[in-house]
Coordinates of C-alpha atoms and ligand atoms in Angstrom, one line a residue:
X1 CA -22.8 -15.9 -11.7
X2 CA -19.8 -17.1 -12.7
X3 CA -16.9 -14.2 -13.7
X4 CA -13.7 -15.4 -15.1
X5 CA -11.8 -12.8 -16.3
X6 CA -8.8 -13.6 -13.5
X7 CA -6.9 -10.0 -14.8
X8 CA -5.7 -9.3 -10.5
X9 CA -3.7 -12.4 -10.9
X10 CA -1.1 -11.2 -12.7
X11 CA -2.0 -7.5 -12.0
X12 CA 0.8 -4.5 -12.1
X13 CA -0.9 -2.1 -10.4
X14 CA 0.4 1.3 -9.9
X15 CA -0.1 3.2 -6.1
X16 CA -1.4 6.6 -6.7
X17 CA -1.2 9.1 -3.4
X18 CA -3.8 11.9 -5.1
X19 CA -2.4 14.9 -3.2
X20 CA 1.3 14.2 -4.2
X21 CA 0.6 12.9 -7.5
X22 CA 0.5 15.4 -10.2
X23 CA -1.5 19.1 -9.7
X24 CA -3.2 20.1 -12.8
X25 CA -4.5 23.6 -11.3
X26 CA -1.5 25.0 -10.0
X27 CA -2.2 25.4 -6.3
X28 CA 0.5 23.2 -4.9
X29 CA -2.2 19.9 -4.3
X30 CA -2.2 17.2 -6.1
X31 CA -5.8 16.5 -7.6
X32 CA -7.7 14.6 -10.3
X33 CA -7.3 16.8 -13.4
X34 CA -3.3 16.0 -12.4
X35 CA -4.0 12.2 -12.9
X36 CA -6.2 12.6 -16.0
X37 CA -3.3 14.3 -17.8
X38 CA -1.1 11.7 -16.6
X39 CA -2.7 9.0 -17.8
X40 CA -0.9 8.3 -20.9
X41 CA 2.2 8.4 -19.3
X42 CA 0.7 5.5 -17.4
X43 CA -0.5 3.6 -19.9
X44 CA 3.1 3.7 -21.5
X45 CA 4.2 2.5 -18.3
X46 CA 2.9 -0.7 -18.7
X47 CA 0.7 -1.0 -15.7
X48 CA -2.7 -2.8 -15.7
X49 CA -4.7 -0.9 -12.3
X50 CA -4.2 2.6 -10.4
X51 CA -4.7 2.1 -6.6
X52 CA -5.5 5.4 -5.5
X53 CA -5.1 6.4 -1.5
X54 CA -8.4 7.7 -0.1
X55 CA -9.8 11.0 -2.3
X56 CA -13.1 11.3 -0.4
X57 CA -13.8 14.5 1.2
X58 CA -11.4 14.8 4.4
X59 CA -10.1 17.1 6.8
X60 CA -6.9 15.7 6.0
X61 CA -6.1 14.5 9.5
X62 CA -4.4 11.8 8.9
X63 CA -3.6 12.5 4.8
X64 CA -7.4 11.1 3.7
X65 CA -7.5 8.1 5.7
X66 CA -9.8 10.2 7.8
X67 CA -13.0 10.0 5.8
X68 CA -15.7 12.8 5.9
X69 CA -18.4 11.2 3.2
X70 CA -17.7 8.2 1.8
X71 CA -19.4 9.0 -1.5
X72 CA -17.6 12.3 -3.3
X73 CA -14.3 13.2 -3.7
X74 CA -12.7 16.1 -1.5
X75 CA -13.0 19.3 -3.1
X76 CA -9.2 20.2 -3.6
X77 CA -8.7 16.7 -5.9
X78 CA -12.0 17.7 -7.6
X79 CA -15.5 16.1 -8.0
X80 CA -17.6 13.6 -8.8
X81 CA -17.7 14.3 -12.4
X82 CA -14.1 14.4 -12.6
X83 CA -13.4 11.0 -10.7
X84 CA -15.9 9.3 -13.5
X85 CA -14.2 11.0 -16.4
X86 CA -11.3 9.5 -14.8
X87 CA -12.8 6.2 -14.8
X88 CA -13.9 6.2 -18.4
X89 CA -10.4 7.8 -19.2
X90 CA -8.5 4.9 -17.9
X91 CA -10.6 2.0 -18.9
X92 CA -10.4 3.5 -22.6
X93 CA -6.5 3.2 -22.0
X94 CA -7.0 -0.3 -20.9
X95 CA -6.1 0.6 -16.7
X96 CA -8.2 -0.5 -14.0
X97 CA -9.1 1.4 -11.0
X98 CA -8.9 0.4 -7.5
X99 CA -9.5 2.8 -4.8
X100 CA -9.5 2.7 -0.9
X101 CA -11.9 2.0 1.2
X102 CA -11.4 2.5 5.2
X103 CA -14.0 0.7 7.1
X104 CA -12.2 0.2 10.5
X105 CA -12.5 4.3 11.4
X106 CA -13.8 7.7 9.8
X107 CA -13.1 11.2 10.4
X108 CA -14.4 13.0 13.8
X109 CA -15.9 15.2 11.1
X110 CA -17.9 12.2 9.3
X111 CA -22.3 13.0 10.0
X112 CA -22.2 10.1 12.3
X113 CA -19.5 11.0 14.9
X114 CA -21.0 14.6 14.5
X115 CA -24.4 13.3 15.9
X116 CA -23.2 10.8 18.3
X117 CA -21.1 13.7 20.0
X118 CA -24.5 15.7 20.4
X119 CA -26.7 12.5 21.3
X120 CA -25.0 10.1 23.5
X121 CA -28.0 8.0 22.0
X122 CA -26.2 7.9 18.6
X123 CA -23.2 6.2 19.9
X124 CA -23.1 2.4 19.1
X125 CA -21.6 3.1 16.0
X126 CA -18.7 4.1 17.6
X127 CA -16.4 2.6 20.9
X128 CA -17.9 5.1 23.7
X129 CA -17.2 3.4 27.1
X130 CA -16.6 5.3 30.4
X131 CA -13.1 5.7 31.9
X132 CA -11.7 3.9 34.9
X133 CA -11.5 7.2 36.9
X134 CA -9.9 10.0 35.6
X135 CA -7.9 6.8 33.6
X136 CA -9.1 5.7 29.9
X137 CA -11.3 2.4 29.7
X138 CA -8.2 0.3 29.0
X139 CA -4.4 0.5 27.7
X140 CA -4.6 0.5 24.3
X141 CA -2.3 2.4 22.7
X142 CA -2.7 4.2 19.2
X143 CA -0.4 3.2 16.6
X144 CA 0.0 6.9 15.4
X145 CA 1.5 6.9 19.6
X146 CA -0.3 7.8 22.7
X147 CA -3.5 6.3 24.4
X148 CA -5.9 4.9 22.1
X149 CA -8.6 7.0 23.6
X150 CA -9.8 10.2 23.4
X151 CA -12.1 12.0 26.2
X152 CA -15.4 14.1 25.2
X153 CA -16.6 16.6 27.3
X154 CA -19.7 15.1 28.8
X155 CA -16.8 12.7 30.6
X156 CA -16.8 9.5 28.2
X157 CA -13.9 8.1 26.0
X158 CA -13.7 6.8 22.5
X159 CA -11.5 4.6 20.9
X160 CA -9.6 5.4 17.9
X161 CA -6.4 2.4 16.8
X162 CA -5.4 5.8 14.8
X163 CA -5.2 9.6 15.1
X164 CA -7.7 10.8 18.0
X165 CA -9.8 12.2 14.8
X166 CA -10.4 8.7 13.2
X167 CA -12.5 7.2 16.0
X168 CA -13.2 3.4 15.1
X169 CA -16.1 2.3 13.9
X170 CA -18.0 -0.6 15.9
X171 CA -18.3 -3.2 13.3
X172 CA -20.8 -5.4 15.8
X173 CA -23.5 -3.3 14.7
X174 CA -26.0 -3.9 11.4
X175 CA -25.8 -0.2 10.3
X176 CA -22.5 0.1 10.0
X177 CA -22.1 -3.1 7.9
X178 CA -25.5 -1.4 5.6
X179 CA -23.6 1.1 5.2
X180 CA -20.2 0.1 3.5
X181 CA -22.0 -2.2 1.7
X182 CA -23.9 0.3 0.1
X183 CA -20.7 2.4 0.0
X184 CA -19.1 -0.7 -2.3
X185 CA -22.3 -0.5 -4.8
X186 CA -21.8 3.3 -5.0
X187 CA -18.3 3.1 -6.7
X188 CA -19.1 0.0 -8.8
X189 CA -22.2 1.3 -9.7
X190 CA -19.7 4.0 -11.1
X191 CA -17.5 1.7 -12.7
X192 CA -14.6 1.1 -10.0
X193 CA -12.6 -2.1 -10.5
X194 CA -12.1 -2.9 -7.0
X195 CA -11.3 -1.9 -3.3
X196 CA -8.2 -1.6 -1.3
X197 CA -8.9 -2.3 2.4
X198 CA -7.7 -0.2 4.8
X199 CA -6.5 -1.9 8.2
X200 CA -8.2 -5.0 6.8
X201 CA -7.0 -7.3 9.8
X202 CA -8.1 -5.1 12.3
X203 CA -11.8 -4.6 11.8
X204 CA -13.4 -6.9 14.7
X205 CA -12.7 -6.1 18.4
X206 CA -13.0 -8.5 21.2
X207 CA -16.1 -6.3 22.7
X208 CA -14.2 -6.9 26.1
X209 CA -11.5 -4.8 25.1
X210 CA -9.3 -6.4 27.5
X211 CA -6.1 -4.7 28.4
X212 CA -3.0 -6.1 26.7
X213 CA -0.1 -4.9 28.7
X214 CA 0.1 -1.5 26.7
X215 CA 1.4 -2.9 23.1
X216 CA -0.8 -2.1 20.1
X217 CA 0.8 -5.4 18.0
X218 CA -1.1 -7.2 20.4
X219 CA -4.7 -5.7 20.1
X220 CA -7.1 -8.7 20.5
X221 CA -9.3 -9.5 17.1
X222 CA -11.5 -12.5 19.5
X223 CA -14.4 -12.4 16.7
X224 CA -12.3 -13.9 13.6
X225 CA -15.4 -15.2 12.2
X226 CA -17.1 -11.7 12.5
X227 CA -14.3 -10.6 10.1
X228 CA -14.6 -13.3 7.3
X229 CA -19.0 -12.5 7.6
X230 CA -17.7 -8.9 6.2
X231 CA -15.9 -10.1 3.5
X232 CA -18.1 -13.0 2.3
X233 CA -20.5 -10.6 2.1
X234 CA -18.5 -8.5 0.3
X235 CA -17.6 -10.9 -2.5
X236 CA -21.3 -11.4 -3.4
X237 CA -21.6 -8.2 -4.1
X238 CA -18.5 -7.9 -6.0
X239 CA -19.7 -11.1 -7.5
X240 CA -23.0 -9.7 -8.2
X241 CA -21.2 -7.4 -11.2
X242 CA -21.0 -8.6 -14.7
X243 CA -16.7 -8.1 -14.8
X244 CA -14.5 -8.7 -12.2
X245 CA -14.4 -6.7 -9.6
X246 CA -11.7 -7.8 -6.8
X247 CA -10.7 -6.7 -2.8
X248 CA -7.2 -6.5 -1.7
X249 CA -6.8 -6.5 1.7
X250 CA -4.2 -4.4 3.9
X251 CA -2.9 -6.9 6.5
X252 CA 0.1 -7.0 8.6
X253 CA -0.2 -10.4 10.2
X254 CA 3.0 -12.3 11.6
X255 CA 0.7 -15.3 10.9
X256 CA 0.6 -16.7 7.1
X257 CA -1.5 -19.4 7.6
X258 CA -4.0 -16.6 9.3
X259 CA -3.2 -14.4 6.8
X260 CA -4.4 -17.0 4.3
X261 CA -7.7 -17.7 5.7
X262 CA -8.6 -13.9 4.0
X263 CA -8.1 -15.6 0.8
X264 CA -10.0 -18.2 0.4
X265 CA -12.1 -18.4 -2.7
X266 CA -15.0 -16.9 -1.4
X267 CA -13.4 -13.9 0.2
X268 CA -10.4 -11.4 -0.9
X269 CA -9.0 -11.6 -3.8
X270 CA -5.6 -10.8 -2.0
X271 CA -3.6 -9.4 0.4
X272 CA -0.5 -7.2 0.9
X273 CA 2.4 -9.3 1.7
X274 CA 4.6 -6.9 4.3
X275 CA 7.0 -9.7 5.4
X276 CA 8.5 -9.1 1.6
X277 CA 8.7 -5.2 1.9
X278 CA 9.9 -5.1 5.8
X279 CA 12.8 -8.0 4.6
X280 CA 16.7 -6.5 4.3
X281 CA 18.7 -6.7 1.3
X282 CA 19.7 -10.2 2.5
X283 CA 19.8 -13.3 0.2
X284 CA 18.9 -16.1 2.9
X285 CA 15.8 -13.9 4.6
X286 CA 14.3 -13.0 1.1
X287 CA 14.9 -16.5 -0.2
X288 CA 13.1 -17.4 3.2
X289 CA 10.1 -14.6 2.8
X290 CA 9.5 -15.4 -0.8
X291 CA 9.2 -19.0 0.1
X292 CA 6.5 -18.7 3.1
X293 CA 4.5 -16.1 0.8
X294 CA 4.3 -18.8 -1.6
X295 CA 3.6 -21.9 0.2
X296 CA 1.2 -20.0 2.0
X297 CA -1.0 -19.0 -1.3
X298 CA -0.8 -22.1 -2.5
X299 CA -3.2 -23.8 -0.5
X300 CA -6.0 -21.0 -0.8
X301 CA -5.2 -20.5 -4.4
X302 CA -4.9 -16.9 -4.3
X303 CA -1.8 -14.8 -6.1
X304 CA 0.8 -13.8 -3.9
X305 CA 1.8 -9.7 -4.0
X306 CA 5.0 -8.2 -3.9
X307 CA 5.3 -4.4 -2.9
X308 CA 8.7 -2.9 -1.9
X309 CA 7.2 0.7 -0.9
X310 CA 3.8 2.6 -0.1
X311 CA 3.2 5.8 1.3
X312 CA 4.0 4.6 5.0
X313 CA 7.3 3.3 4.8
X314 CA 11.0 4.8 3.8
X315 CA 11.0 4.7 0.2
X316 CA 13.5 1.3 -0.7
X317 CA 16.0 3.0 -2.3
X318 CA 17.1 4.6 1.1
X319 CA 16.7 1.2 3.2
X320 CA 18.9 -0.6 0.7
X321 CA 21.4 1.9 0.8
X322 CA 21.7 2.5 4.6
X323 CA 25.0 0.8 6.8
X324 CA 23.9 -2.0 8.8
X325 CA 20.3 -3.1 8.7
X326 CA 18.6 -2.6 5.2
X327 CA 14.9 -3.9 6.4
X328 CA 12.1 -1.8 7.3
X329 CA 10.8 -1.6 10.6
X330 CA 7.3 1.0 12.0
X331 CA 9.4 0.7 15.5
X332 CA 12.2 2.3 14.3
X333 CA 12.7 3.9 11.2
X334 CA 16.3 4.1 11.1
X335 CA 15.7 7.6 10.3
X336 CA 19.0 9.5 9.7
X337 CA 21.1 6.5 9.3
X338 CA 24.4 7.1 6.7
X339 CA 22.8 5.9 3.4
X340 CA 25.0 5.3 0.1
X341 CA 22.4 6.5 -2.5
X342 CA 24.0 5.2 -5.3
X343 CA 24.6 1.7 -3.4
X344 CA 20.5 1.7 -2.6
X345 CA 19.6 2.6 -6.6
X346 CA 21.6 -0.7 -7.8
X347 CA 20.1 -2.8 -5.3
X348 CA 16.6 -1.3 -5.5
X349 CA 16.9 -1.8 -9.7
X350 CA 17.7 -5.4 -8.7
X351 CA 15.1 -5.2 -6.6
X352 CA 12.6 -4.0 -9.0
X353 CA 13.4 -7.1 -11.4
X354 CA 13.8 -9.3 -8.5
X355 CA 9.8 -8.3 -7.8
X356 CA 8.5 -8.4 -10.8
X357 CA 9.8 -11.9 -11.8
X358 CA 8.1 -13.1 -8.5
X359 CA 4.7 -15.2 -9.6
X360 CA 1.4 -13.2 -8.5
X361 CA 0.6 -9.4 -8.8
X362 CA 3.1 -6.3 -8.1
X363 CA 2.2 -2.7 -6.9
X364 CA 4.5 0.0 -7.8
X365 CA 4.1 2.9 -5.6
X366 CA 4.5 6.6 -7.3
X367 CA 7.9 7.9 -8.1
X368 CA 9.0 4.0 -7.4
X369 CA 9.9 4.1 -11.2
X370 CA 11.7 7.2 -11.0
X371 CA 14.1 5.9 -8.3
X372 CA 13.2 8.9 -5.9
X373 CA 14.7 8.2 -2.5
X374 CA 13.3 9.1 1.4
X375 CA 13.5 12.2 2.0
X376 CA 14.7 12.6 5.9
X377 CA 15.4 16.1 6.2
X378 CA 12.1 18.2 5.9
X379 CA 12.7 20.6 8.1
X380 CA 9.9 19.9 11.4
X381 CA 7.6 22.7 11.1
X382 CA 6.8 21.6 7.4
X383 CA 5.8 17.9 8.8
X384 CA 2.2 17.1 8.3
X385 CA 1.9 13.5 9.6
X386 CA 0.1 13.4 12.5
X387 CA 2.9 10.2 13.9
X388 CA 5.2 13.0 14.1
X389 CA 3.2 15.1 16.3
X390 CA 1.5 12.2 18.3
X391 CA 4.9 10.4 19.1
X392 CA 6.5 14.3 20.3
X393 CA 8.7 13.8 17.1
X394 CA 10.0 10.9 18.1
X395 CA 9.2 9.5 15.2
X396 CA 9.7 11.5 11.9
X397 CA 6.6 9.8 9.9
X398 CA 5.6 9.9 6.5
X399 CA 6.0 12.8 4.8
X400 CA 9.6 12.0 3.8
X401 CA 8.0 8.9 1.1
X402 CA 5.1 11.4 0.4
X403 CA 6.6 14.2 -1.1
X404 CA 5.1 15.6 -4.9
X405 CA 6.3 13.6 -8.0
X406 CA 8.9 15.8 -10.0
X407 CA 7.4 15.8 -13.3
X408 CA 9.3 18.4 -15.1
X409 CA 11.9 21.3 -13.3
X410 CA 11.9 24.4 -12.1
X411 CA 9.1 22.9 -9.7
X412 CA 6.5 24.9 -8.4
X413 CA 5.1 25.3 -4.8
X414 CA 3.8 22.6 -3.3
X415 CA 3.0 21.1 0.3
X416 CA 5.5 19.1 0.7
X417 CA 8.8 20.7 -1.2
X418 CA 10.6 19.0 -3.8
X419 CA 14.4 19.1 -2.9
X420 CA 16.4 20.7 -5.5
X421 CA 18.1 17.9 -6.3
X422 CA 15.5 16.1 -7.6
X423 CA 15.6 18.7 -11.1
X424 CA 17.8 15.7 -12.1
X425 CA 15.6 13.0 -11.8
X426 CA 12.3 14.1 -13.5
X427 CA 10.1 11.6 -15.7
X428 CA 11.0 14.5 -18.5
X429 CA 14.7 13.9 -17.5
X430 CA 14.4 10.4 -17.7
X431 CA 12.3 10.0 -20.8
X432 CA 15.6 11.4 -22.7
X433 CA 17.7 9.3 -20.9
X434 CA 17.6 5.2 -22.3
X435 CA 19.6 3.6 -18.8
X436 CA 17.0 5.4 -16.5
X437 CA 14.9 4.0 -13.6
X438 CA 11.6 4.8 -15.5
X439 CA 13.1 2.9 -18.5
X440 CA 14.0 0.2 -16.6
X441 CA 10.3 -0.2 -15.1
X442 CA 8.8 0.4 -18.5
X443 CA 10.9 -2.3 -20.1
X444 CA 10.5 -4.8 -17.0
X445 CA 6.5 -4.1 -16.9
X446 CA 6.5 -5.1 -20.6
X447 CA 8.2 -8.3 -20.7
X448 CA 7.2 -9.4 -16.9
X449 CA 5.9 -13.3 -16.7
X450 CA 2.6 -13.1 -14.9
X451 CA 1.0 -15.5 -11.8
X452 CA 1.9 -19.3 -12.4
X453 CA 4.4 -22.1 -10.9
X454 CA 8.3 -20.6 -9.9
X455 CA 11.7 -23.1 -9.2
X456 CA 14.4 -22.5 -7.8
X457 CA 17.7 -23.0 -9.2
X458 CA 20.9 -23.0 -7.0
X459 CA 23.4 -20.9 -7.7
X460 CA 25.0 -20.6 -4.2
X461 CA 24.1 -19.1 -0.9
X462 CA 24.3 -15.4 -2.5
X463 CA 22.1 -15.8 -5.4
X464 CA 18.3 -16.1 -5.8
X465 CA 17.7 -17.5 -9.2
X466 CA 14.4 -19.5 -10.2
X467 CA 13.0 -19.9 -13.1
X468 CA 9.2 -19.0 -14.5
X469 CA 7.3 -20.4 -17.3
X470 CA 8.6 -20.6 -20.9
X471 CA 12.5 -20.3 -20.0
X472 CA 12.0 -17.4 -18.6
X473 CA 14.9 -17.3 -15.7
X474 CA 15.8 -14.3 -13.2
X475 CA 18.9 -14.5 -10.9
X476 CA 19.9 -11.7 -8.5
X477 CA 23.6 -11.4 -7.3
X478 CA 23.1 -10.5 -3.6
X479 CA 26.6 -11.8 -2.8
X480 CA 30.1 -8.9 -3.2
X481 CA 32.1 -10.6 -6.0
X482 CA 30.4 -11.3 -9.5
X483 CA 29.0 -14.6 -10.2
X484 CA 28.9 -16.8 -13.2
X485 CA 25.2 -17.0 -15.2
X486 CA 23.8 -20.2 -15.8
X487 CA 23.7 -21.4 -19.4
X488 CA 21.0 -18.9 -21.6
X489 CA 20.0 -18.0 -25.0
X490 CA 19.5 -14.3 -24.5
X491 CA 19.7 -11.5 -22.4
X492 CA 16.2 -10.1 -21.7
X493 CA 16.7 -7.8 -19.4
X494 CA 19.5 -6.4 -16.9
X495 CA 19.2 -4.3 -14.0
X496 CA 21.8 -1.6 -15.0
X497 CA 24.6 -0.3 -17.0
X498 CA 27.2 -2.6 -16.0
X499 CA 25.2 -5.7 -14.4
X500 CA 26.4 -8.1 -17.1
X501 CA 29.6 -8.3 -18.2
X502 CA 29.9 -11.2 -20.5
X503 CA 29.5 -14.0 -19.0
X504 CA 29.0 -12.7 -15.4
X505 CA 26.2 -10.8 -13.1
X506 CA 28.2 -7.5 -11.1
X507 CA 27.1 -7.8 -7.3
X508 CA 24.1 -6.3 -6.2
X509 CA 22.3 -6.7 -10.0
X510 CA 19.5 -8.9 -11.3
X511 CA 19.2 -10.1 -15.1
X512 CA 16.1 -11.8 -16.8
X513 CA 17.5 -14.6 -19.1
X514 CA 16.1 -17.0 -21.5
X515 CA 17.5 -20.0 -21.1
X516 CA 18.5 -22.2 -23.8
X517 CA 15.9 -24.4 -25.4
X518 CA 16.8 -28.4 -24.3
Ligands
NOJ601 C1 -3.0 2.2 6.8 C2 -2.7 3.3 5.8 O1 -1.9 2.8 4.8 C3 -2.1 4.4 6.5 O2 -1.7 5.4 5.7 C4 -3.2 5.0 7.5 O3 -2.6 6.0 8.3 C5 -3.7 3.9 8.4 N1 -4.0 2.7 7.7 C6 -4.9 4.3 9.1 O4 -6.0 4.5 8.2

């Protein structure tokens, strides 16, 4: 069959985080009834697909990437019903919907780790090896911290990459890859537009499990071709649907040219591209990131992706405004590092023009649009990510990017709290105000060029400038004095009150310009 309707090349596609998102019954949890009655506030937005992070059933272990039953929706978002009506909701508004999938682990509480727990004859769906002694099999360590295994009390280990409750699944066995499969057909039997893989590099384990000197970066994935089986197999079925249905895979790989290999044409559709999120505010290493992201598409023929926040990393606003480095880093989140707010807003609305002027799809995480910032000082008993506990709070976490959207103050409970500062910077706040962030995004998500062929233009060491189809140009000022614009026939777009002043761009700004006709 042959589908054509390319929509994910071009895609803006909007990250949804269900229990932070919007509550629509009051009890402090983001749910599904939030997100219905936020739709239209989507739709205005301009974006063409919702991501949403895991909303299966969970113990909420490790914030739903721990997954109970891969085929209903935990009870505090809602049900079944309610994720359809959802579905038809947002296709009627013209919105795809993408939602995770996390094949590489599940929850401890999942049916299968329940059973092989009881039966050690149930456990080659899982990693149970015996220890070396009193010592775990080998020395991998989890990337939450700590050993990467986890004893049971009959005396044998398992391995979880993750939180001790998200023991990996052993993707050398036929059931498990039955299983997702089937898993896929569920949602797009029920009209999902696609999958976001979780931990899509890190499926396939050398069944050695060699030591590696301690450091989880260096995990060995020996069976490569085991991984690109799973995803070929995949496709069909995607391909098996009468509309597109597409896979975007989760990969932090140093490697592009590895990195590609996921994209050829019969396997993802794309993949997140990290190097562009984890890059400072630095002209010559994002000129130098958005130039390997592209050459390394190019040969696959996928559509590069540009994201400049999710719900793991300190929200951008706060890396572009801290002293020193601006870049973002799982080692060491700079946490508590001065930050000059309004310094990281101007660079992270250059940065949102910057993005979206980059040929290929963009994801916009939640509260992105409303310029919300990290927030770094919850205060440690209200911390719910399990890095913080696992790393002995070395390591603050999450929560700080996941805290509830501020739709409209005085803000209720919830379970994160919303600082009191944020009454200023609701989307109500911001629909009344014309030179807001969320005006900014609406008006850059209507007039953004889509995937297709990007040149450079030189404008000197401290400017990224290129042009797009159609005279559509985008420079960026990265340098500290303002800078002369090429020749143009309009203004389309400017980052900010004050970015253009005739003739010139204000440091730390971006403007979209149409340049003159020849
Ligand atoms: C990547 C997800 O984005 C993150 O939130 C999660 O903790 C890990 N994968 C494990 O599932």
């Amino acid at each position: 069959m042959t589908v054509t309707d390319d929509w994910w090349r071009g895609a803006a596609i909007y990250q949804v985080y269900p229990r932070s998102f919007a509550d629509g019954n009051g009890d402090g949890i983001g749910d599904l009834a939030g997100v219905r009655a936020r739709l239209p506030y989507l739709a205005e937005l301009g974006i063409d697909a919702i991501w949403f992070s895991p909303w299966y059933p969970s113990p909420m272990a490790d914030g739903g990437y721990d997954v109970a039953d891969y085929r209903d929706i935990d009870p505090a978002f809602g049900t079944l019903a309610d994720a359809e009506a959802l579905i038809t909701e947002a296709h009627a508004l013209g919105i795809r919907i993408i939602i995770d999938i996390v094949p590489n682990h599940c929850s401890d509480q999942h049916p299968w780790f329940a059973e092989a727990l009881r039966s050690p004859s149930a456990r080659k769906r899982f990693w149970f090896r015996e220890g070396r002694g009193e010592l775990p099999p080998n020395d991998w360590q989890s990337r939450f911290g700590g050993p990467a295994w986890t004893r049971v009390p009959d005396g044998s280990w398992y391995l979880h990459l993750y939180a001790s409750e998200q023991p990996d699944l052993n993707w050398t066995e036929p059931e498990v890859h039955e299983e997702f499969e089937d898993v896929l057909r569920f949602w797009f039997d029920r009209g999902v537009d696609g999958f976001r893989i979780d931990v899509a590099d890190g499926l396939v384990k050398d069944p050695e499990l060699p030591d590696v000197g301690g450091a989880a970066e260096r995990l060995p994935y020996s069976d490569m071709d085991g991984v690109h089986e799973i995803y070929r197999a995949w496709r069909k079925i995607a391909d098996s649907y009468p509309d597109k249905r597409i896979f975007v895979g989760e990969m932090w790989l140093p490697d592009p040219e590895r990195f590609a290999l996921y994209l050829r044409s019969d396997e993802l559709h794309s993949g997140f591209n990290f190097d562009f999120l984890a890059c400072p505010w630095e002209p010559d290493r994002l000129r130098a990131v958005i130039q390997s992201t592209v050459d390394a598409h190019a040969p696959v023929g996928a559509p590069a992706t540009w994201v400049l926040s999710n719900h793991d990393v300190t929200r951008h606003v706060t890396r572009y405004g801290r002293s020193g480095d601006t870049g973002f880093d799982f080692a060491d989140r700079r946490h508590g590092t001065p930050v000059d707010r309004e310094l990281g807003t101007r660079r992270a609305r250059a940065a949102a023009l910057l993005t979206m002027a980059l040929p290929g799809g963009v994801y916009v995480y939640q509260g992105e649009e409303l310029g919300l910032w990290e927030i770094e000082d919850l205060p440690d008993e209200l911390r719910q990510d399990p890095v913080f506990a696992r790393t002995k709070g070395s390591d603050p976490g999450r929560d700080g990017c996941r805290i509830p959207i501020p739709w409209s103050a005085p803000f209720g409970e919830s379970w994160l709290p919303m600082p009191a500062e944020w009454a200023g910077y609701t989307a109500e706040v911001q629909e009344s105000r014309p030179d807001s962030m969320l005006h900014l995004y609406r008006k850059a998500l209507a007039l953004r060029p889509g995937d297709g062929a990007m040149e450079w233009i030189d404008l000197g060491p401290d400017v990224l400038a290129f042009r797009r189809e159609d005279g559509f140009c985008c420079v960026v000022n990265l340098g500290c004095t303002p800078i002369s614009l090429p020749e143009h026939e309009s203004v389309l777009l400017a980052s900010g009150p004050g970015a253009v002043e005739g003739e010139e761009l204000a440091p730390d700004a971006a403007v979209w310009l149409r340049e003159a006709s020849a």
